[in-house]
Amino acid sequence: KNEVEQSPQNLTAQEGEFITINCSYSVGISALHWLQQHPGGGIVSLFMLSSGKKKHGRLIATINIQEKHSSLHITASHPRDSAVYICAPRMHLAGGGADGLTFGKGTHLIIQP
Amino acid sequence: EAQVTQNPRYLITVTGKKLTVTCSQNMNHEYMSWYRQDPGLGLRQIYYSMNVEVTDKGDVPEGYKVSRKEKRNFPLILESPSPNQTSLYFCASGWPQHFGDGTRLSIL
């Protein structure tokens, strides 16, 4: 079973600050999602990555497959970034078998104006 | 518009009364999955489907059934719901996963 650890669990920051959320997992994976969940409950996939780095606007995600670690960065944070961010590695066994996401417990981010 | 549609969005029901939560996607995705989200436990996978007529258990399949007769639909069936199945349920499809808006289920 893949154990997924996220840190920090809770983070409050001031508008404009650079934010980093970390994720580590215990077994080999094929890819990793970063998800965003707003207070209304809907879930949006921000990134799916299997190597290196991806950037979308002010969001950057990196992954190191060998070290089993990924980070999500938010530059120039804004109050609308306030949400829960969830790391979700994809287990995919070659040749068949289990295929799905396991999830970290999430990071509750609050950006104050 | 590409979307995953779940119905109903909210449901309050009683123990033992069979219910079905529907999920439909319009993106021609082969992969579909059901998750439940509970406070303190986070999201967990219930069942998934790699393609039509191919389904498999996730981490918490007990008390649930699924079917995949057509590519676009993947209903979640609770044949005899119990209070411990009170939860927020999400259907998702494709890679990267596209999530539905969620179904909040309360079983009394």
mmCIF file of C-alpha atoms in Angstrom:
data_model
loop_
_atom_site.group_PDB
_atom_site.id
_atom_site.type_symbol
_atom_site.label_atom_id
_atom_site.label_comp_id
_atom_site.label_asym_id
_atom_site.label_seq_id
_atom_site.Cartn_x
_atom_site.Cartn_y
_atom_site.Cartn_z
ATOM 1 C CA LYS A 1 0.000 0.000 0.000
ATOM 2 C CA ASN A 2 1.238 3.476 -0.845
ATOM 3 C CA GLU A 3 1.633 5.738 2.158
ATOM 4 C CA VAL A 4 1.340 9.406 1.240
ATOM 5 C CA GLU A 5 2.579 12.121 3.572
ATOM 6 C CA GLN A 6 1.883 15.792 3.001
ATOM 7 C CA SER A 7 3.298 18.756 4.838
ATOM 8 C CA PRO A 8 2.350 21.111 6.241
ATOM 9 C CA GLN A 9 -1.191 20.083 7.224
ATOM 10 C CA ASN A 10 -2.188 23.705 7.738
ATOM 11 C CA LEU A 11 -0.608 26.866 6.394
ATOM 12 C CA THR A 12 -1.617 30.491 6.839
ATOM 13 C CA ALA A 13 0.333 33.089 4.882
ATOM 14 C CA GLN A 14 0.101 36.689 3.790
ATOM 15 C CA GLU A 15 -0.856 37.709 0.297
ATOM 16 C CA GLY A 16 2.181 37.756 -1.978
ATOM 17 C CA GLU A 17 4.156 35.112 -0.140
ATOM 18 C CA PHE A 18 5.803 32.152 -1.874
ATOM 19 C CA ILE A 19 4.098 28.920 -0.815
ATOM 20 C CA THR A 20 5.542 25.399 -0.833
ATOM 21 C CA ILE A 21 3.627 22.204 -0.095
ATOM 22 C CA ASN A 22 5.500 18.933 0.075
ATOM 23 C CA CYS A 23 4.455 15.359 -0.636
ATOM 24 C CA SER A 24 6.314 12.113 -0.122
ATOM 25 C CA TYR A 25 5.153 8.598 -0.925
ATOM 26 C CA SER A 26 6.421 5.138 -0.189
ATOM 27 C CA VAL A 27 6.199 3.047 -3.364
ATOM 28 C CA GLY A 28 6.931 3.430 -7.045
ATOM 29 C CA ILE A 29 4.293 5.259 -9.036
ATOM 30 C CA SER A 30 3.514 6.044 -12.653
ATOM 31 C CA ALA A 31 2.398 9.656 -12.121
ATOM 32 C CA LEU A 32 1.236 12.073 -9.468
ATOM 33 C CA HIS A 33 -1.700 14.496 -9.321
ATOM 34 C CA TRP A 34 -1.934 17.716 -7.427
ATOM 35 C CA LEU A 35 -5.572 18.483 -6.694
ATOM 36 C CA GLN A 36 -7.298 21.613 -5.411
ATOM 37 C CA GLN A 37 -10.490 21.508 -3.367
ATOM 38 C CA HIS A 38 -12.350 24.712 -2.518
ATOM 39 C CA PRO A 39 -14.699 25.060 0.469
ATOM 40 C CA GLY A 40 -17.670 24.281 -1.799
ATOM 41 C CA GLY A 41 -16.230 20.778 -2.163
ATOM 42 C CA GLY A 42 -15.443 20.489 -5.872
ATOM 43 C CA ILE A 43 -12.098 18.962 -6.857
ATOM 44 C CA VAL A 44 -9.945 20.234 -9.683
ATOM 45 C CA SER A 45 -6.854 18.532 -11.030
ATOM 46 C CA LEU A 46 -4.070 21.136 -11.169
ATOM 47 C CA PHE A 47 -1.279 18.945 -12.482
ATOM 48 C CA MET A 48 -0.489 15.401 -13.439
ATOM 49 C CA LEU A 49 3.238 14.794 -13.733
ATOM 50 C CA SER A 50 5.558 11.840 -13.984
ATOM 51 C CA SER A 51 8.916 13.609 -14.135
ATOM 52 C CA GLY A 52 10.553 16.997 -13.849
ATOM 53 C CA LYS A 53 8.525 20.147 -13.535
ATOM 54 C CA LYS A 54 5.296 21.688 -14.806
ATOM 55 C CA LYS A 55 4.113 25.284 -14.612
ATOM 56 C CA HIS A 56 0.674 26.783 -15.004
ATOM 57 C CA GLY A 57 0.334 30.462 -14.261
ATOM 58 C CA ARG A 58 1.545 31.044 -10.709
ATOM 59 C CA LEU A 59 1.583 27.345 -9.882
ATOM 60 C CA ILE A 60 4.637 25.117 -10.255
ATOM 61 C CA ALA A 61 4.824 21.384 -9.543
ATOM 62 C CA THR A 62 7.975 19.324 -9.360
ATOM 63 C CA ILE A 63 8.588 15.644 -8.865
ATOM 64 C CA ASN A 64 11.653 13.524 -8.101
ATOM 65 C CA ILE A 65 10.726 9.937 -8.881
ATOM 66 C CA GLN A 66 13.915 8.457 -7.394
ATOM 67 C CA GLU A 67 13.434 10.272 -4.086
ATOM 68 C CA LYS A 68 9.640 9.671 -4.116
ATOM 69 C CA HIS A 69 8.938 13.325 -3.474
ATOM 70 C CA SER A 70 6.907 16.081 -5.075
ATOM 71 C CA SER A 71 6.347 19.746 -4.302
ATOM 72 C CA LEU A 72 3.700 22.279 -5.233
ATOM 73 C CA HIS A 73 4.729 25.932 -5.259
ATOM 74 C CA ILE A 74 2.518 29.005 -5.482
ATOM 75 C CA THR A 75 4.209 32.268 -6.392
ATOM 76 C CA ALA A 76 2.715 35.660 -5.489
ATOM 77 C CA SER A 77 -0.051 33.993 -3.458
ATOM 78 C CA HIS A 78 -3.516 35.532 -3.440
ATOM 79 C CA PRO A 79 -6.554 35.059 -1.178
ATOM 80 C CA ARG A 80 -8.318 33.171 -3.981
ATOM 81 C CA ASP A 81 -5.607 30.479 -3.642
ATOM 82 C CA SER A 82 -7.124 29.586 -0.262
ATOM 83 C CA ALA A 83 -8.171 25.949 -0.586
ATOM 84 C CA VAL A 84 -7.158 22.420 0.328
ATOM 85 C CA TYR A 85 -4.338 21.032 -1.815
ATOM 86 C CA ILE A 86 -4.116 17.271 -2.128
ATOM 87 C CA CYS A 87 -1.259 15.147 -3.393
ATOM 88 C CA ALA A 88 -2.419 11.967 -5.170
ATOM 89 C CA PRO A 89 0.059 9.493 -6.580
ATOM 90 C CA ARG A 90 -1.191 7.087 -9.227
ATOM 91 C CA MET A 91 -0.533 3.444 -8.613
ATOM 92 C CA HIS A 92 -0.356 1.573 -11.883
ATOM 93 C CA LEU A 93 0.980 -1.925 -12.097
ATOM 94 C CA ALA A 94 2.387 -2.872 -15.498
ATOM 95 C CA GLY A 95 0.623 -5.853 -17.007
ATOM 96 C CA GLY A 96 -2.579 -5.290 -15.086
ATOM 97 C CA GLY A 97 -3.549 -5.062 -11.463
ATOM 98 C CA ALA A 98 -4.486 -2.119 -9.355
ATOM 99 C CA ASP A 99 -4.778 1.271 -10.972
ATOM 100 C CA GLY A 100 -5.921 4.313 -9.113
ATOM 101 C CA LEU A 101 -5.092 7.244 -6.939
ATOM 102 C CA THR A 102 -4.071 7.207 -3.325
ATOM 103 C CA PHE A 103 -4.340 10.474 -1.493
ATOM 104 C CA GLY A 104 -2.553 12.579 1.042
ATOM 105 C CA LYS A 105 -4.658 14.096 3.823
ATOM 106 C CA GLY A 106 -4.369 17.518 2.232
ATOM 107 C CA THR A 107 -2.879 20.893 3.116
ATOM 108 C CA HIS A 108 -5.319 23.558 4.274
ATOM 109 C CA LEU A 109 -4.000 26.822 2.877
ATOM 110 C CA ILE A 110 -5.298 30.239 3.918
ATOM 111 C CA ILE A 111 -3.938 33.362 2.252
ATOM 112 C CA GLN A 112 -4.742 36.515 4.184
ATOM 113 C CA PRO A 113 -5.038 39.883 2.417
ATOM 114 C CA GLU B 1 -18.265 21.323 -22.447
ATOM 115 C CA ALA B 2 -16.169 18.455 -21.104
ATOM 116 C CA GLN B 3 -17.656 17.287 -17.866
ATOM 117 C CA VAL B 4 -18.378 14.521 -15.407
ATOM 118 C CA THR B 5 -21.967 14.637 -14.176
ATOM 119 C CA GLN B 6 -23.108 13.036 -10.956
ATOM 120 C CA ASN B 7 -26.659 12.693 -9.713
ATOM 121 C CA PRO B 8 -28.069 13.309 -7.241
ATOM 122 C CA ARG B 9 -25.932 16.028 -5.649
ATOM 123 C CA TYR B 10 -27.527 15.509 -2.261
ATOM 124 C CA LEU B 11 -29.484 12.610 -0.829
ATOM 125 C CA ILE B 12 -30.822 11.761 2.595
ATOM 126 C CA THR B 13 -32.166 8.254 2.905
ATOM 127 C CA VAL B 14 -32.655 5.444 5.388
ATOM 128 C CA THR B 15 -30.779 2.280 6.176
ATOM 129 C CA GLY B 16 -31.450 -0.601 3.815
ATOM 130 C CA LYS B 17 -33.141 1.331 1.020
ATOM 131 C CA LYS B 18 -31.268 0.573 -2.201
ATOM 132 C CA LEU B 19 -29.896 3.598 -4.027
ATOM 133 C CA THR B 20 -27.883 4.386 -7.123
ATOM 134 C CA VAL B 21 -25.624 7.363 -7.733
ATOM 135 C CA THR B 22 -25.189 7.940 -11.430
ATOM 136 C CA CYS B 23 -22.035 9.179 -13.138
ATOM 137 C CA SER B 24 -21.709 10.141 -16.764
ATOM 138 C CA GLN B 25 -18.801 11.592 -18.748
ATOM 139 C CA ASN B 26 -18.758 13.077 -22.241
ATOM 140 C CA MET B 27 -15.016 12.862 -22.923
ATOM 141 C CA ASN B 28 -14.872 9.276 -24.242
ATOM 142 C CA HIS B 29 -12.585 8.284 -21.376
ATOM 143 C CA GLU B 30 -11.876 4.602 -20.857
ATOM 144 C CA TYR B 31 -10.927 4.939 -17.186
ATOM 145 C CA MET B 32 -13.520 5.850 -14.558
ATOM 146 C CA SER B 33 -13.404 5.699 -10.792
ATOM 147 C CA TRP B 34 -15.413 6.282 -7.618
ATOM 148 C CA TYR B 35 -14.001 7.836 -4.444
ATOM 149 C CA ARG B 36 -15.402 8.680 -1.050
ATOM 150 C CA GLN B 37 -14.200 11.495 1.178
ATOM 151 C CA ASP B 38 -14.520 11.417 4.955
ATOM 152 C CA PRO B 39 -13.239 13.843 7.610
ATOM 153 C CA GLY B 40 -9.918 12.683 8.995
ATOM 154 C CA LEU B 41 -9.630 9.893 6.429
ATOM 155 C CA GLY B 42 -9.438 11.927 3.254
ATOM 156 C CA LEU B 43 -10.231 10.509 -0.156
ATOM 157 C CA ARG B 44 -10.263 6.780 -0.796
ATOM 158 C CA GLN B 45 -10.935 4.782 -3.925
ATOM 159 C CA ILE B 46 -14.026 2.542 -3.942
ATOM 160 C CA TYR B 47 -14.061 0.977 -7.407
ATOM 161 C CA TYR B 48 -12.592 1.710 -10.784
ATOM 162 C CA SER B 49 -13.126 0.648 -14.376
ATOM 163 C CA MET B 50 -10.478 0.397 -17.065
ATOM 164 C CA ASN B 51 -13.057 0.041 -19.847
ATOM 165 C CA VAL B 52 -16.513 -1.250 -20.669
ATOM 166 C CA GLU B 53 -17.309 -4.445 -18.736
ATOM 167 C CA VAL B 54 -13.989 -4.191 -16.825
ATOM 168 C CA THR B 55 -14.269 -3.171 -13.186
ATOM 169 C CA ASP B 56 -12.104 -3.756 -10.137
ATOM 170 C CA LYS B 57 -12.049 -3.031 -6.429
ATOM 171 C CA GLY B 58 -10.267 -0.085 -4.910
ATOM 172 C CA ASP B 59 -9.343 0.336 -1.266
ATOM 173 C CA VAL B 60 -12.842 0.393 0.267
ATOM 174 C CA PRO B 61 -15.253 -1.634 -1.922
ATOM 175 C CA GLU B 62 -17.323 -3.260 0.840
ATOM 176 C CA GLY B 63 -21.014 -2.456 0.596
ATOM 177 C CA TYR B 64 -20.813 -1.072 -2.947
ATOM 178 C CA LYS B 65 -21.380 -2.367 -6.450
ATOM 179 C CA VAL B 66 -20.632 -0.827 -9.819
ATOM 180 C CA SER B 67 -21.334 -1.616 -13.437
ATOM 181 C CA ARG B 68 -19.880 -0.403 -16.725
ATOM 182 C CA LYS B 69 -22.207 -1.370 -19.559
ATOM 183 C CA GLU B 70 -21.399 1.695 -21.648
ATOM 184 C CA LYS B 71 -18.266 3.794 -21.847
ATOM 185 C CA ARG B 72 -19.892 7.009 -20.666
ATOM 186 C CA ASN B 73 -21.715 5.701 -17.568
ATOM 187 C CA PHE B 74 -20.400 4.260 -14.316
ATOM 188 C CA PRO B 75 -23.126 4.053 -11.649
ATOM 189 C CA LEU B 76 -22.392 3.369 -7.984
ATOM 190 C CA ILE B 77 -24.915 1.097 -6.312
ATOM 191 C CA LEU B 78 -25.564 0.769 -2.587
ATOM 192 C CA GLU B 79 -27.844 -2.255 -2.308
ATOM 193 C CA SER B 80 -28.362 -2.022 1.449
ATOM 194 C CA PRO B 81 -26.999 1.317 2.637
ATOM 195 C CA SER B 82 -25.803 1.692 6.198
ATOM 196 C CA PRO B 83 -24.949 4.793 8.268
ATOM 197 C CA ASN B 84 -21.193 4.197 7.838
ATOM 198 C CA GLN B 85 -21.659 4.915 4.140
ATOM 199 C CA THR B 86 -22.627 8.495 4.920
ATOM 200 C CA SER B 87 -19.987 10.397 3.001
ATOM 201 C CA LEU B 88 -19.133 12.731 0.135
ATOM 202 C CA TYR B 89 -18.727 10.740 -3.084
ATOM 203 C CA PHE B 90 -16.826 11.721 -6.212
ATOM 204 C CA CYS B 91 -16.813 10.149 -9.632
ATOM 205 C CA ALA B 92 -13.837 10.834 -11.895
ATOM 206 C CA SER B 93 -12.726 9.891 -15.377
ATOM 207 C CA GLY B 94 -9.628 9.928 -17.557
ATOM 208 C CA TRP B 95 -6.002 10.833 -16.908
ATOM 209 C CA PRO B 96 -5.526 13.433 -15.568
ATOM 210 C CA GLN B 97 -8.649 12.757 -13.576
ATOM 211 C CA HIS B 98 -11.674 14.951 -14.208
ATOM 212 C CA PHE B 99 -13.899 14.993 -11.141
ATOM 213 C CA GLY B 100 -17.639 15.343 -10.841
ATOM 214 C CA ASP B 101 -19.100 17.912 -8.433
ATOM 215 C CA GLY B 102 -19.697 15.317 -5.738
ATOM 216 C CA THR B 103 -22.693 13.649 -4.120
ATOM 217 C CA ARG B 104 -23.336 14.240 -0.444
ATOM 218 C CA LEU B 105 -25.019 11.121 0.909
ATOM 219 C CA SER B 106 -26.582 10.850 4.364
ATOM 220 C CA ILE B 107 -27.926 7.506 5.540
ATOM 221 C CA LEU B 108 -30.016 7.563 8.681
#
